[in-house]
Structures are given as structure tokens and as C-alpha cells.
Short mmCIF file of C-alpha atoms in Angstrom, two decimals:
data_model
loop_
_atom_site.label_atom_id
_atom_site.label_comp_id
_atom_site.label_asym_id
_atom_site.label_seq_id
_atom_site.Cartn_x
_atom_site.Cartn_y
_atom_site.Cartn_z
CA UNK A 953 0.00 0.00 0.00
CA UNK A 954 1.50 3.74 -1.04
CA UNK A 955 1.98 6.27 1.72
CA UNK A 956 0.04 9.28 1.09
CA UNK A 957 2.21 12.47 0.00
CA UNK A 958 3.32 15.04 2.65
CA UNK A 959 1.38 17.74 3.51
CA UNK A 960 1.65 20.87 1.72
CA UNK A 961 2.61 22.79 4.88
CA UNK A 962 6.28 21.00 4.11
CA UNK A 963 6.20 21.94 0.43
CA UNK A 964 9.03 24.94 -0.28
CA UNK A 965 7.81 27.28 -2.55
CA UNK A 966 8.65 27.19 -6.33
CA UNK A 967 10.56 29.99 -7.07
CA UNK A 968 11.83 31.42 -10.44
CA UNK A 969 14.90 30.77 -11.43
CA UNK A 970 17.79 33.26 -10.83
CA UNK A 971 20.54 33.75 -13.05
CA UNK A 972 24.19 35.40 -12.32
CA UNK A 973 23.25 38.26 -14.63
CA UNK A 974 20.08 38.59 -12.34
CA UNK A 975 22.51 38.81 -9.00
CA UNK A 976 24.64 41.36 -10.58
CA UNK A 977 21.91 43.38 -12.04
CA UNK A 978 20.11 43.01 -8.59
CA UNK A 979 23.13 44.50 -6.83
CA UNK A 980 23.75 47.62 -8.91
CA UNK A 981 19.95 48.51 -8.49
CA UNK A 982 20.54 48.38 -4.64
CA UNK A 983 23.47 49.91 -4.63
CA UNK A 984 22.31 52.99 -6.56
CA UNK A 985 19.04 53.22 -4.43
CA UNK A 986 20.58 52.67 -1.36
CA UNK A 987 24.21 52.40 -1.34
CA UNK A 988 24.35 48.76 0.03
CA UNK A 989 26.92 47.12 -1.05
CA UNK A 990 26.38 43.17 -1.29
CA UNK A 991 28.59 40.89 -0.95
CA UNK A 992 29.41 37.55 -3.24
CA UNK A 993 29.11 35.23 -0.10
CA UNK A 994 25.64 36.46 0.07
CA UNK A 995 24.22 35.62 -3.23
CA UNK A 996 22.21 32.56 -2.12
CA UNK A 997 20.02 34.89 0.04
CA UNK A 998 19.86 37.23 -2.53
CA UNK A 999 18.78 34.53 -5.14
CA UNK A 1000 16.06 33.79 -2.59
CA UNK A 1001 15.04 37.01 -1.78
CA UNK A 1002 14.48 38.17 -5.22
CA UNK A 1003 12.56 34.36 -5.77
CA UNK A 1004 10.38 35.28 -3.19
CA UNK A 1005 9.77 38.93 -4.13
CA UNK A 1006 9.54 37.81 -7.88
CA UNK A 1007 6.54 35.26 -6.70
CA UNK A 1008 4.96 37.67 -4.16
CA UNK A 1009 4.32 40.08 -7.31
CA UNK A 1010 3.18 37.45 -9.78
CA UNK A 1011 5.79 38.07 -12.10
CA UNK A 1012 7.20 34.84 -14.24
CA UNK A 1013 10.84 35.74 -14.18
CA UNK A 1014 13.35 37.91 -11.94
CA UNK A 1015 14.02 39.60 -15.28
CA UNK A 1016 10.52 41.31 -15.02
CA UNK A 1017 10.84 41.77 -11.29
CA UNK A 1018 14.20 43.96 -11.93
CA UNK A 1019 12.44 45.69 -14.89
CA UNK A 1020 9.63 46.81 -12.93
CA UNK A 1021 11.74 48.65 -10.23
CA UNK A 1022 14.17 50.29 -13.03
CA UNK A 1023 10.96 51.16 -14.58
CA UNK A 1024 9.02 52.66 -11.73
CA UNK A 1025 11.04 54.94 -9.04
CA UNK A 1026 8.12 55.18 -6.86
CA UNK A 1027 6.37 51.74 -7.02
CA UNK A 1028 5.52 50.75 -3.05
CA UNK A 1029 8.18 47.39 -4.00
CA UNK A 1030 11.17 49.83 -3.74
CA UNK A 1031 10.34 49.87 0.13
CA UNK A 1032 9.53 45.90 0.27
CA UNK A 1033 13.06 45.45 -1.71
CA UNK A 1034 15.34 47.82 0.28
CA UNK A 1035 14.03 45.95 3.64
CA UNK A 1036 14.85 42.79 2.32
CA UNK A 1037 18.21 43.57 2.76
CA UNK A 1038 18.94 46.05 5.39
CA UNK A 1039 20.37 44.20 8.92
CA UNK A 1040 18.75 45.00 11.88
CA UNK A 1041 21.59 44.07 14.44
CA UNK A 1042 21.46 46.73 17.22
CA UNK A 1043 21.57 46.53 21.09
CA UNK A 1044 20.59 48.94 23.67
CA UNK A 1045 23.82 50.53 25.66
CA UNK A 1046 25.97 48.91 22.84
CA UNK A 1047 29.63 50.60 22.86
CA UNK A 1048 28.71 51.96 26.31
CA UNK A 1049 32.01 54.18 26.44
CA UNK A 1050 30.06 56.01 23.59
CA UNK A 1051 26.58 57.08 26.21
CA UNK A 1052 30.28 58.26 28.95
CA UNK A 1053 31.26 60.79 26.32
CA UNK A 1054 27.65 61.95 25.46
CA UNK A 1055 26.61 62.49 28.96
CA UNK A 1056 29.81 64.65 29.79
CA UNK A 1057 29.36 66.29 26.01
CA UNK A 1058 25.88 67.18 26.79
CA UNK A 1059 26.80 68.74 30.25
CA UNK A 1060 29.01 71.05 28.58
CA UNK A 1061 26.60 72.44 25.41
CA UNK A 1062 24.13 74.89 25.33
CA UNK A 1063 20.61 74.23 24.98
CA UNK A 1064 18.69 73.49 22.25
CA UNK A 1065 20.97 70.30 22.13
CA UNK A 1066 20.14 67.86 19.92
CA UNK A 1067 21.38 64.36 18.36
CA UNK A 1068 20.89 62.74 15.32
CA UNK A 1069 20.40 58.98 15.40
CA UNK A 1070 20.66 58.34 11.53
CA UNK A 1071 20.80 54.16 11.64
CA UNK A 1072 17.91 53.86 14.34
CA UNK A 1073 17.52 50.11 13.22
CA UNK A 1074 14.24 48.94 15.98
CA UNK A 1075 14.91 51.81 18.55
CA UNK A 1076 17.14 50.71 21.11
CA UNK A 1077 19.62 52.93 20.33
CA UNK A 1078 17.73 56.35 20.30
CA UNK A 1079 16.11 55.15 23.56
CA UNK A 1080 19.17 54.71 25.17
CA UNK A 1081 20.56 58.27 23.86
CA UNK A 1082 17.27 59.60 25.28
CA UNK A 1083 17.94 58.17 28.65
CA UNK A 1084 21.26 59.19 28.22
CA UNK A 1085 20.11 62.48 28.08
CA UNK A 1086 17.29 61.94 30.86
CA UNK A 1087 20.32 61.55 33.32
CA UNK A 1088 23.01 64.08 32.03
CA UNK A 1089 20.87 67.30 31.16
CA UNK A 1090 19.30 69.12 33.66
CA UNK A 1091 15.24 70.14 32.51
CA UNK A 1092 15.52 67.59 29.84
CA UNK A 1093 12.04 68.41 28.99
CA UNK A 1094 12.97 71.81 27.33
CA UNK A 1095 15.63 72.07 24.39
CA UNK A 1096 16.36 68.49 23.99
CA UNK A 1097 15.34 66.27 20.85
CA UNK A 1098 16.24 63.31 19.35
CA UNK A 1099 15.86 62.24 15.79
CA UNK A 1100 15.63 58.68 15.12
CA UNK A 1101 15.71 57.70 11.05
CA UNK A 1102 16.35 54.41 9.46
CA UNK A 1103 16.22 53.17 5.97
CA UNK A 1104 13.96 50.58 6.71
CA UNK A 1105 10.29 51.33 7.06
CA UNK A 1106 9.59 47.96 9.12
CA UNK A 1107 12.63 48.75 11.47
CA UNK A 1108 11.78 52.63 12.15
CA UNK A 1109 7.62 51.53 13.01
CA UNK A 1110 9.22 49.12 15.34
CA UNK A 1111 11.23 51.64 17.02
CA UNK A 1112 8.38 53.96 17.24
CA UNK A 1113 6.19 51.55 18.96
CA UNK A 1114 9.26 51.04 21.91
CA UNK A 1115 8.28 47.78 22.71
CA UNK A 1116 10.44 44.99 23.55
CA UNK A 1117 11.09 41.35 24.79
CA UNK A 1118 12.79 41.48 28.68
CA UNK A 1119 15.50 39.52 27.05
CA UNK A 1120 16.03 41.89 24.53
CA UNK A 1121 15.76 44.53 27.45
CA UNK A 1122 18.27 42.74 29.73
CA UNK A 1123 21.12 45.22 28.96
CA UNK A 1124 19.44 47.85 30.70
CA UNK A 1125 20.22 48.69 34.07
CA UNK A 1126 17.59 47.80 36.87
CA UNK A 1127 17.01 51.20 38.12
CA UNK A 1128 16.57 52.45 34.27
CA UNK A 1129 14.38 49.72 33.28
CA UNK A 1130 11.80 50.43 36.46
CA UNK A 1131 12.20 54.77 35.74
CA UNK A 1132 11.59 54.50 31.94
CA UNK A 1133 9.69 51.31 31.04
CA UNK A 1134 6.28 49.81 31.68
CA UNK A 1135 6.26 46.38 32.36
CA UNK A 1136 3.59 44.42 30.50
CA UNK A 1137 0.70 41.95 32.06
CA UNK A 1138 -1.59 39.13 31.29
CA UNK A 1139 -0.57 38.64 27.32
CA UNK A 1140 2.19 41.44 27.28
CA UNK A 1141 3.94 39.19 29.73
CA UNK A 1142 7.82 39.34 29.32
CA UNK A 1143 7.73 42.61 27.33
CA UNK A 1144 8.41 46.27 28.08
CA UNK A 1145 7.18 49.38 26.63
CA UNK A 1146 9.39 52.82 26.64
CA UNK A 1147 7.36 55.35 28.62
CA UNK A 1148 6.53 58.51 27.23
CA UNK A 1149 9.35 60.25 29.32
CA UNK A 1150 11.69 58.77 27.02
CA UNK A 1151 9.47 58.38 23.62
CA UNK A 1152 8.33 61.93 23.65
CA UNK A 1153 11.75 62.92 23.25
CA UNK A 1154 12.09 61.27 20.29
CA UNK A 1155 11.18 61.92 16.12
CA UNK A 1156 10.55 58.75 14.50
CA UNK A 1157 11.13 58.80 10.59
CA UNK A 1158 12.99 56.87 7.66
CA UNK A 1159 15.52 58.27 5.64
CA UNK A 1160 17.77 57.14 2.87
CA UNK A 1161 21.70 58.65 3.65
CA UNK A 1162 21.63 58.71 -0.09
CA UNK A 1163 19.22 61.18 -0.22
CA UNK A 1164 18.90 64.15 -2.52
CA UNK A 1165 17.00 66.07 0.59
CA UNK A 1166 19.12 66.39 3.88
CA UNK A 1167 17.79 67.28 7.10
CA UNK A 1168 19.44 70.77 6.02
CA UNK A 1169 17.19 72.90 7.80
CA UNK A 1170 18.66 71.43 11.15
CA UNK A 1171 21.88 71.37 13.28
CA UNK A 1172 23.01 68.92 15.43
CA UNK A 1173 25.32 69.17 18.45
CA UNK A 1174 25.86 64.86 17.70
CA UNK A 1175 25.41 62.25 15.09
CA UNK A 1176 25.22 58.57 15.88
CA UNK A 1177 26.27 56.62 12.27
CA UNK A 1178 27.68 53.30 14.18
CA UNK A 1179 27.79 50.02 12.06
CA UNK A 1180 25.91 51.61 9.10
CA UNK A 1181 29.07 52.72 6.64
CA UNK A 1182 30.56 49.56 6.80
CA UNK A 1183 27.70 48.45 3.92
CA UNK A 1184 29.09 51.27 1.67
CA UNK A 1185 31.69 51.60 -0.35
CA UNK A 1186 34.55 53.91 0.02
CA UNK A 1187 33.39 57.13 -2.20
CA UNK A 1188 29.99 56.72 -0.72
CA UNK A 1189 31.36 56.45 2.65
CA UNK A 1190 33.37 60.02 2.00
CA UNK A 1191 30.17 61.66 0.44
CA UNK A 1192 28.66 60.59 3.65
CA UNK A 1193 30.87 62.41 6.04
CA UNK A 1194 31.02 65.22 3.77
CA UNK A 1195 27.40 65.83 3.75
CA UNK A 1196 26.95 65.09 7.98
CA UNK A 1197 29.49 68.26 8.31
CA UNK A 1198 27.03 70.45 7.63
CA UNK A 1199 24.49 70.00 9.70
CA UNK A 1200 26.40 69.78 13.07
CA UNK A 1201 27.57 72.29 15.57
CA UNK A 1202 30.54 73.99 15.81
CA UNK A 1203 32.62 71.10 18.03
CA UNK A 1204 29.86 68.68 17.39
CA UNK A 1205 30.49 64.73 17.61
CA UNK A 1206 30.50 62.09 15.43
CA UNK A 1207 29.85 58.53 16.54
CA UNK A 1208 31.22 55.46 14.47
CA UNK A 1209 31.05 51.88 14.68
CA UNK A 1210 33.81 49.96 17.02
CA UNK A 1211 34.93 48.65 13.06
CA UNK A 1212 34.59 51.60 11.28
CA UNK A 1213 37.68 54.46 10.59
CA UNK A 1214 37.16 57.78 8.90
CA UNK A 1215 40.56 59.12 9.77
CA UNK A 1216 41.88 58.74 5.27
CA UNK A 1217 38.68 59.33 4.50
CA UNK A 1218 37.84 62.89 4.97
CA UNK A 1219 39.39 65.73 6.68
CA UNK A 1220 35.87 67.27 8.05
CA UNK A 1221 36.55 65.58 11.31
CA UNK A 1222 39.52 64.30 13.80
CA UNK A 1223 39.47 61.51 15.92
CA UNK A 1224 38.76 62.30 19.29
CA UNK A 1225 39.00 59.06 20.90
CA UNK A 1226 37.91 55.45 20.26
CA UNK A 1227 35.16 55.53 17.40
CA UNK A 1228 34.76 58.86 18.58
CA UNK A 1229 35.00 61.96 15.88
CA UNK A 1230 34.62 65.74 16.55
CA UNK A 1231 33.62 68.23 13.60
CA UNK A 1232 37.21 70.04 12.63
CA UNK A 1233 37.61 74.20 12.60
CA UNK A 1234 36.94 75.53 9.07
#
């Protein structure tokens, strides 16, 4: 007697066929758009993300799924396709000799201060900059802001909703955890929400660093970038620091990634200390 088949629920998804031409063609679209740069060792994601994306549109070929993007600058898939590949791997208090200097920084400027988180990821790094801030600057409530942008729209709602796992919480210090979060009950059990002490301090919004339209109309006494350039190139990287001159302060900050070094890349800033850049005199 024959076994009946598996279920479909263990049946992977048929997915149209990518090519090499289709990897490198993928790549260059991202990179123009975004700036990512992709690695080689990745194209077996990137063969099933475009699959998937390919199949979620109803399109027969990757071929049409590329044309349609080249074709149409402000279809809703440019948002769906940039998320696919944008990493998400943030912490809160990561680097924590970076929240020393801004506390002491912040102690020394003038009000309106105010600090540019530019790779906000799912929020845990603006919310611990805000209760940086909470502790440092006396009447935080007046002349202190925050803005929060990521590339990716699914990241940036997370981080304005502030909630999170107690696991993914566990960094935070006791005392800060009980002062700025609400614990959650019955089916929110095990999660915390940032309290509006903390959230109202904060602008949630996505931006592209490739951007034709800069938050120009703004200065900023710091700017967190950490773990974000490494996914550029060189020249973009340089454009980059160019452009974040600008819009800070006279003596203004600059915080990088622990990998990440500016120092050949532009002469806009000096290293201050470790990962740590400050605006240079023009």
C-alpha cells in the first residue's frame, strides 16, 4: 500500500529561477538606491530574496521583477526590496564608552541640544541616547530632541512603537528599566514598553543617507552613524561624512562603529578618541 504524499505545509515554494546576470543586475539597483553594497558570499540569500519577491508580485521571471523597479522609481516594491536587505543588528547601551562621552558632552553644550540617530535600526539605540540624556541634562524636557531615522520602514515603526522582549531589554540597568519602562501583564507578559518620558523625546522617521533632501534645515550638536558605513563603499562612505558636516555644531560629535575608521577618509573631522569623531575648525 502507497503512503500518502506530505502535507503541503512541508512543500518549499517554487521559485523562479535566478541567473548570475540577475545577482549582478540586482546589486547595482541596490546599490544605486541605497548604497548597500552586497557581498558575493551572500548571493544565495539574494537569489532567494528576489525568488520570493519575484513570486509575491506574480511576475514569471526575476528579469521582469528587476524591470519593474528600473521602470518605476516610486512603485511601493522599492520599500519591500530595500528591507529585504537592510540588517537590523542593534543593542541597547551597545559601545557603552560612547553614552560616557555623550553624557559629559551634553553637560558642557548649550541648549537646544540635539542628536541625530541616523541608523535607528528597531529603537534601542535612540532610547538609550534619550535616557542618556534623561540623566546628564538638567530640565531635559525643554531644548532636547532626538531624531531617530532608518532606511527601513519595518525597522523605524518598530522603534516607534518602543516595545520589547525582557530579554532583549536585559542590557538595561535595573534602576533604568523600572524609571523609563512599563512592564507588560496578562498577554504582554515578558515585554516592556518605553514610557513617554523617554518616547516623547524622540522623532521617528525613515531616511535614505543617499538622499537628494538632507535634514538641512537642522543642526546637530551629535550624530550617531555606528555600524551603518561599513555596507558602503569607500566614495559613498566620504560623500557621507562630507554631507553630515554640515548639519552639526561647531565642536559637534560624530559617533562610528567599534569597526569603522574615517581618519583617510575625509578631513571634516579628527578623531577624538575610540570611534569617537569631533567636527574640525573651518
Amino acid at each position: 500500500m502507497s503512503l500518502p504524499q506530505a502535507t503541503s505545509i512541508f512543500t518549499m515554494p517554487v521559485l523562479a529561477e535566478v541567473g548570475q546576470h540577475d545577482l549582478e543586475r540586482s546589486a547595482r539597483i541596490l546599490r544605486a538606491r541605497a548604497g548597500i553594497v552586497i557581498g558575493t558570499h551572500k548571493h544565495e540569500m539574494v537569489a532567494r530574496t528576489l525568488g520570493l519577491r519575484t513570486k509575491g508580485m506574480g511576475l514569471r521571471s526575476v528579469k521582469e521583477y528587476l524591470d519593474h523597479l528600473e521602470q518605476n522609481a516610486h512603485s511601493p516594491e522599492w520599500e519591500a526590496f530595500v528591507n529585504a536587505f537592510t540588517i537590523n543588528h542593534t543593542a541597547f547601551f551597545r559601545e557603552q564608552h560612547h553614552f560616557d562621552i555623550l553624557a559629559k558632552f551634553a553637560q558642557t553644550r548649550k541648549k537646544p541640544f540635539s542628536v541625530w540617530c541616523c541608523a535607528a535600526s528597531t529603537g534601542e539605540e535612540p532610547y538609550t541616547i534619550a535616557m542618556t540624556l534623561r540623566e546628564s541634562c538638567p530640565q531635559p524636557d525643554v531644548g532636547v530632541s532626538i531624531l531617530a531615522t532608518d532606511i527601513d520602514t519595518r525597522a523605524i515603526e518598530r522603534a516607534r512603537e518602543g516595545v520589547y522582549s525582557l530579554e532583549r531589554a536585559q542590557p538595561v540597568p535595573e534602576d533604568y528599566l523600572k524609571k523609563y519602562f512599563q512592564r507588560g501583564t496578562g498577554r504582554h507578559a515578558g515585554m516592556v514598553r518605553a514610557k513617554p518620558s523617554i518616547r516623547d523625546m524622540i522623532e521617528f522617521d525613515t531616511f535614505n543617507l543617499l538622499s537628494a533632501n538632507w535634514p538641512t534645515d537642522r543642526k546637530f550638536d551629535a550624530i550617531f552613524c555606528r555600524n551603518t558605513m561599513i555596507y558602503f563603499d569607500k566614495p559613498t562612505q566620504t560623500r557621507i561624512l562630507e554631507r553630515f558636516a554640515p548639519v552639526l555644531k561647531p565642536g559637534g560629535l560624530l559617533f562610528a562603529g567599534h569597526s569603522e575608521n574615517f581618519t583617510y577618509l575625509t578631513q571634516a573631522f579628527r578623531l577624538q578618541g575610540q570611534t569617537v569623531y569631533e567636527l574640525a575648525e573651518r
